[in-house]
Tab-separated table of C-alpha atoms in Angstrom:
chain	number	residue	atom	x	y	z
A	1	UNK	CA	13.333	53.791	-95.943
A	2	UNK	CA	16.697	53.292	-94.744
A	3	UNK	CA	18.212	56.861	-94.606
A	4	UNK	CA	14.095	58.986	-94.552
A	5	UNK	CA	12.816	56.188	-91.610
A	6	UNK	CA	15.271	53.425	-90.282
A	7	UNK	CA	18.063	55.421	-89.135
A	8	UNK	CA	16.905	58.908	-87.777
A	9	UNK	CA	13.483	56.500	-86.158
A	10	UNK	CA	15.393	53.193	-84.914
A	11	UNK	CA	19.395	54.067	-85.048
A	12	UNK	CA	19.139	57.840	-83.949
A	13	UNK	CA	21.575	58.787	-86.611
A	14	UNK	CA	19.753	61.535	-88.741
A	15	UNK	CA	20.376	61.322	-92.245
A	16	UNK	CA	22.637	64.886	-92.494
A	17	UNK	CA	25.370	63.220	-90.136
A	18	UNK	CA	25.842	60.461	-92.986
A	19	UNK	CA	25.721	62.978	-95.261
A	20	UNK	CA	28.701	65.072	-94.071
A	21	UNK	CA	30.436	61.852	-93.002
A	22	UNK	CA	30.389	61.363	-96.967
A	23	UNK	CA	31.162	65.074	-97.745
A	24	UNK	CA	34.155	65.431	-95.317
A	25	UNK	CA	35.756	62.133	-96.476
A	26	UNK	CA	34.859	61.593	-100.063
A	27	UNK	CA	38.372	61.839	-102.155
A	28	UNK	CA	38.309	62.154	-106.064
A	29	UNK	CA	39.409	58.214	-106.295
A	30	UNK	CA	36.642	56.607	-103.842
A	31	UNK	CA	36.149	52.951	-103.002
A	32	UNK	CA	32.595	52.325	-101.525
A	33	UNK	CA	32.281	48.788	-100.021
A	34	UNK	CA	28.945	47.373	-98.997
A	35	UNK	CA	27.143	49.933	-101.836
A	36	UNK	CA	23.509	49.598	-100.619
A	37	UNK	CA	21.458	51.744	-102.902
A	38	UNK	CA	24.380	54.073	-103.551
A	39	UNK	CA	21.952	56.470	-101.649
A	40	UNK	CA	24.890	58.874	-100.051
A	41	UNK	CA	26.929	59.087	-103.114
A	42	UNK	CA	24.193	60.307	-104.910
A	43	UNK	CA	23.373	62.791	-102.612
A	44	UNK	CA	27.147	63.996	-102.113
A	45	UNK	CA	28.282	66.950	-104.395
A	46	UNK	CA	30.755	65.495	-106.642
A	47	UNK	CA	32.342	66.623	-109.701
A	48	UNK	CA	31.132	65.113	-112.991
A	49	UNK	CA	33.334	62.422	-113.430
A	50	UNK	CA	34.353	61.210	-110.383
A	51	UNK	CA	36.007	57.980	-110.294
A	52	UNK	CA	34.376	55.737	-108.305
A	53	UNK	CA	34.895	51.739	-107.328
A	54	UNK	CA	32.091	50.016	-106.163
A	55	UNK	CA	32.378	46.720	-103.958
A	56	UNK	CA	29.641	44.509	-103.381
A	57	UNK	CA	28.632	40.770	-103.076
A	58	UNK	CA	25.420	41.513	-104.632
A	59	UNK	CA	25.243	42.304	-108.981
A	60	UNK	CA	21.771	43.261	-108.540
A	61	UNK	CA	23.784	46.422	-106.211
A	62	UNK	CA	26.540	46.749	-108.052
A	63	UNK	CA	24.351	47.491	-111.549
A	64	UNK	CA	21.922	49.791	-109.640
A	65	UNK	CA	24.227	52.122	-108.083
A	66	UNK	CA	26.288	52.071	-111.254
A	67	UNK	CA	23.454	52.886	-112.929
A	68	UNK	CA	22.391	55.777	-110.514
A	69	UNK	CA	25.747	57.287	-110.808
A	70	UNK	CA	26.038	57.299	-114.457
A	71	UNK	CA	27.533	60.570	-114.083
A	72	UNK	CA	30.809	59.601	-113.132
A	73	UNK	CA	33.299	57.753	-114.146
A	74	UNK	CA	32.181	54.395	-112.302
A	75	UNK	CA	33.799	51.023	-112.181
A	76	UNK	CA	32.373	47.465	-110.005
A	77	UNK	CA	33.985	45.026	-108.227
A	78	UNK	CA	32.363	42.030	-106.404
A	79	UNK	CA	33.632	40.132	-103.502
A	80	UNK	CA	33.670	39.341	-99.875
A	81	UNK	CA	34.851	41.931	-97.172
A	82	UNK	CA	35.823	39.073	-95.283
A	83	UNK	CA	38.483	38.250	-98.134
A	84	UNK	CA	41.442	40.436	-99.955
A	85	UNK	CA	39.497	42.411	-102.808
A	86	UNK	CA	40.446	41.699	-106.422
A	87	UNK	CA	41.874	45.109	-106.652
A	88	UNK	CA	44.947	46.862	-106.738
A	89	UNK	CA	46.339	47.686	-103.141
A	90	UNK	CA	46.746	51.452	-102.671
A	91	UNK	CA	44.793	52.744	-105.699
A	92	UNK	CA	42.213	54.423	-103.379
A	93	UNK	CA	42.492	57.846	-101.675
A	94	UNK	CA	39.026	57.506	-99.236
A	95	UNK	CA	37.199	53.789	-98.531
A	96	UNK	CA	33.782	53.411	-97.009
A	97	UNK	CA	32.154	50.765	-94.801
A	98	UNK	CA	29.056	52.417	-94.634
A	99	UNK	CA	25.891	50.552	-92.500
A	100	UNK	CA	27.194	47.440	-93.711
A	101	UNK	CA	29.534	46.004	-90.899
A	102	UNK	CA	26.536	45.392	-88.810
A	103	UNK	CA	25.497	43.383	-91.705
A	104	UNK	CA	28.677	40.479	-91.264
A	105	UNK	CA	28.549	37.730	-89.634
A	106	UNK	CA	30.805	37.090	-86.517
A	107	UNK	CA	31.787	39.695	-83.357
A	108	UNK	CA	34.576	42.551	-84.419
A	109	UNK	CA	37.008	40.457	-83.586
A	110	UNK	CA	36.435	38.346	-86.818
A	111	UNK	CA	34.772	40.930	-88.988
A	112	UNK	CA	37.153	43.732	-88.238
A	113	UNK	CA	39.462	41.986	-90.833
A	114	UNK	CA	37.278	44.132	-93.420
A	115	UNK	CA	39.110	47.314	-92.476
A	116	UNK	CA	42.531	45.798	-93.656
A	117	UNK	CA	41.217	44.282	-97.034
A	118	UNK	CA	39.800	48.063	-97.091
A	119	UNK	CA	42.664	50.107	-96.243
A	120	UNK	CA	44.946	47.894	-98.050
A	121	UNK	CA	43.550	49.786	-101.123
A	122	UNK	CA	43.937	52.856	-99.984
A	123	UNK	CA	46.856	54.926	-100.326
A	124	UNK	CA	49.241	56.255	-96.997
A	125	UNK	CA	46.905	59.457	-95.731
A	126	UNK	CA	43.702	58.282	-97.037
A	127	UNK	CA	40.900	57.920	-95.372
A	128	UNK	CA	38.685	54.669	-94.467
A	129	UNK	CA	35.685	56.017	-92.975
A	130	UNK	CA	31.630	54.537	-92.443
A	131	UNK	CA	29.199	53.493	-89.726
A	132	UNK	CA	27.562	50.814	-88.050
A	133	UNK	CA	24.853	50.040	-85.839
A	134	UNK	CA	25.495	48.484	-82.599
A	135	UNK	CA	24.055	46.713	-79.871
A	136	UNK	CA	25.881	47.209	-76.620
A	137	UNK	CA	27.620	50.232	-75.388
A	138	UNK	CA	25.315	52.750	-76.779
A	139	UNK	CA	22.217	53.763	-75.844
A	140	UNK	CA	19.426	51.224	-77.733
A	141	UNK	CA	16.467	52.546	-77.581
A	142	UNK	CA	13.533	49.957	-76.683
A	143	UNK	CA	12.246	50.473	-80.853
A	144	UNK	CA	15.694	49.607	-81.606
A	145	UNK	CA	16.063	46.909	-79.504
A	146	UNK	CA	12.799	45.163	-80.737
A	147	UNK	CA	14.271	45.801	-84.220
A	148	UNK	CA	17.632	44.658	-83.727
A	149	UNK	CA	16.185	41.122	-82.200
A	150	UNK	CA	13.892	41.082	-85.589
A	151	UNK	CA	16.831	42.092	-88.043
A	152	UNK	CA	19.307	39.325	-86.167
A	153	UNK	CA	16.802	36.775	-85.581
A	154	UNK	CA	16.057	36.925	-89.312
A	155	UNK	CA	19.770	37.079	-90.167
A	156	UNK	CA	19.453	40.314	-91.525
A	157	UNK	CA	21.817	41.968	-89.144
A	158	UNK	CA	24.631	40.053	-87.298
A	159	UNK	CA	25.640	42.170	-84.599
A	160	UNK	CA	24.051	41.492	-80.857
A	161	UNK	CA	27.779	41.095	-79.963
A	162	UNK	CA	28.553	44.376	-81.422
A	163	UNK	CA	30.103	46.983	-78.849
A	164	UNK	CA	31.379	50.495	-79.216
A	165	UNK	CA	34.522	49.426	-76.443
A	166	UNK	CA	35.147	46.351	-79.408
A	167	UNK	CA	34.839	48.536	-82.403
A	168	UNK	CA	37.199	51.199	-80.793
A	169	UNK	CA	39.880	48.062	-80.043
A	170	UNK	CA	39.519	46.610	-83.447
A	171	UNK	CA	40.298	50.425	-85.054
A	172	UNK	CA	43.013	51.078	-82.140
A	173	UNK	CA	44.749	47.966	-83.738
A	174	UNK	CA	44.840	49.082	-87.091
A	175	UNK	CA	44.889	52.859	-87.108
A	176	UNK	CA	47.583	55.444	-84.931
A	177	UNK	CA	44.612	57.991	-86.112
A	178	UNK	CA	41.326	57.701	-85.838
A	179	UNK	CA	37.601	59.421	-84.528
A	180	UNK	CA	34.516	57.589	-83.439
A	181	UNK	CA	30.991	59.359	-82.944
A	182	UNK	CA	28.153	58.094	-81.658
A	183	UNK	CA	24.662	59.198	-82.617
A	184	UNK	CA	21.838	56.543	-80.663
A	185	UNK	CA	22.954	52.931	-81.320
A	186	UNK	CA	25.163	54.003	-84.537
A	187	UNK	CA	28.755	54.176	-84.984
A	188	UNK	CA	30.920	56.805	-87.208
A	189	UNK	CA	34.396	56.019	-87.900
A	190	UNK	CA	37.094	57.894	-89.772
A	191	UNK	CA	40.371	56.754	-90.111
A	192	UNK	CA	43.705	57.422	-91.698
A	193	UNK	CA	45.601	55.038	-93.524
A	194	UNK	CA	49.029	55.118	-92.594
């Protein structure tokens, strides 16, 4: 639903674009925060065996996706993005906030502590990289604006305060380097840790 309907339909952010988000920035020690159904991993060439950390608040997640990727060599952590994770700082070479940000309660200026308790485990030249669906400073279709009053009002998405120009501060803060892309209402990110 999400990556087939959802996005491509609502966001304007067709599923290939998340796929080579994933492809470009992937590392061979990934941390993927926010794991959903572990949809893009799966679908990312990877070599059998990849080590991969998953961070989620959810179990029910956490033991799906580390089901799904079986193949590789997968660990779990759960916690809050909004708190330090209960892992070691710079054991990570790539980190992903995929289509979860949106998902936090608060404006960037409160949530955008999630990209330091995400970079601080990755390692100087990594990579934090994801997306996120906003609600001002993109162009929201009338679809997506009818959804993103459902998804908020139901407190399934926090994010009518979300803005591209406050997304670009809150990276400016944290990175010297750093690209943002915008496909319809959805923001991709891709950072490096310094």
């Amino acid at each position: 639903m999400v990556y087939g309907l959802t996005c491509p339909v609502f966001w304007k952010v067709p599923r290939r674009e998340l796929l080579r988000l994933y492809r470009r920035n992937v590392s061979t020690e990934h941390l993927d925060i926010g794991v959903g159904s572990g949809y893009l991993l799966h679908h990312t060439p990877l070599p059998v065996g990849q080590r991969i950390t998953l961070f989620d608040m959810n179990p029910h997640c956490l033991e799906y996706v580390s089901r799904r990727l079986g193949r590789h060599d997968v660990a779990t952590c759960r916690g809050n993005v909004l708190e330090p994770f209960p892992l070691p700082q710079r054991s990570h070479d790539s980190a992903a906030l995929n289509l979860m940000l949106h998902c936090v309660p608060g404006d960037f200026g409160y949530k955008g502590v999630a990209f330091d308790n995400a970079a601080a485990c990755v390692r100087p030249g990594g990579t934090l990289f994801g997306s996120t669906v906003l609600s001002r400073g993109v162009p929201v279709t009338r679809r997506a604006r009818l959804a993103l009053n459902r998804l908020n009002a139901v407190k399934g998405f926090n994010n009518t305060e979300d803005s591209l120009a406050d997304l670009d501060r809150e990276l400016g803060k944290r990175f010297s380097e750093y690209k943002l892309t915008v496909h319809g209402c959805t923001a991709l990110f891709e950072a490096t840790v310094e």
